[in-house]
Every structure is written in structure tokens, then in C-alpha cells.
Amino acid sequence: MAHDGGETDSVEELLDDHPEIEMWSWKHGGEEVYVSLDNGKLAGRAFLDDMEERGMGVKFVDFATSRIGFSRE
């Protein structure tokens, strides 16, 4: 299932709606950051909050590949 563009879920909504999201490791590539869903919700919450502060919004969520894409808003 993918969430792409349109209404951007808040970090809280994203984590609350999908308890399977537990940890976030990430790679930076150009304007997008891809996040692997691995182990540790506190790390994920801190990471996503930091991304929001940097002006990066969730672009898509793809649970089939366990990736979240971010883009500059």
C-alpha cells in the first residue's frame, strides 16, 4: 500500500496508524530520503521530527518495500 503526495500525514498520525513501523535507518539521495523500517520507535519519532524541522515532508509510504520517501515542501 502506498501513500503518495496529496495530504501529508503528520509524524504522529503515521506512527499511530502503523504500529509495525519500529525503526528508521536512512540514505540520503538528492532531494529525497528513503527510510527503511527496521527496529526502534523512539529513534523513528526523533528522526521524523528532525526531517519536519528541516522542511522535508513525507512524499510516499510504501509498506510493500518498507520505504518512506521525503521531499522538500
XYZ file of C-alpha atoms in Angstrom:
73
model
C 0.000 0.000 0.000
C 1.429 3.391 -0.921
C 0.636 6.881 0.202
C 1.807 9.319 -2.391
C 1.592 13.070 -2.254
C -1.621 14.957 -1.601
C -2.424 15.283 2.070
C 0.751 14.677 4.052
C 0.258 12.652 7.221
C 1.780 14.112 10.348
C 4.521 12.126 12.064
C 2.141 11.301 14.912
C -0.583 10.060 12.536
C 1.888 7.990 10.566
C 3.336 6.242 13.612
C -0.013 5.865 15.390
C -1.765 4.434 12.320
C 1.042 1.972 11.556
C 2.394 0.312 14.721
C 4.517 -2.004 12.538
C 6.846 0.958 11.945
C 9.504 0.476 14.580
C 12.860 1.852 13.500
C 14.252 4.057 10.822
C 17.580 3.839 9.046
C 18.053 6.175 6.129
C 20.004 7.027 2.999
C 20.230 10.481 1.525
C 19.959 10.825 -2.227
C 19.404 14.247 -3.776
C 16.191 15.806 -2.547
C 14.653 12.553 -1.289
C 15.385 10.452 1.758
C 14.341 6.810 1.796
C 13.666 5.208 5.135
C 13.892 1.516 5.943
C 11.503 0.299 8.627
C 13.672 -1.771 10.971
C 13.806 -1.572 14.822
C 13.070 1.158 17.462
C 10.113 3.594 17.507
C 11.802 6.334 19.587
C 14.588 6.640 17.030
C 11.961 6.857 14.291
C 9.942 9.562 16.008
C 13.061 11.680 16.626
C 14.211 11.184 13.027
C 10.867 12.167 11.514
C 10.548 15.185 13.794
C 14.025 16.274 12.656
C 13.054 15.840 8.999
C 9.962 18.014 9.525
C 12.085 20.737 11.118
C 14.338 20.674 8.034
C 11.326 21.306 5.793
C 11.120 17.767 4.441
C 7.628 16.290 4.123
C 6.513 12.707 3.634
C 6.121 12.144 -0.101
C 5.098 8.488 -0.058
C 4.843 5.486 2.218
C 5.298 2.082 0.615
C 4.789 -0.755 3.078
C 5.488 -3.388 0.415
C 9.112 -2.244 0.213
C 9.281 -0.747 3.728
C 10.296 2.657 2.398
C 9.168 6.166 3.101
C 10.097 8.921 0.676
C 10.582 12.516 1.726
C 10.777 15.626 -0.390
C 11.305 19.306 0.244
C 7.992 21.085 0.636
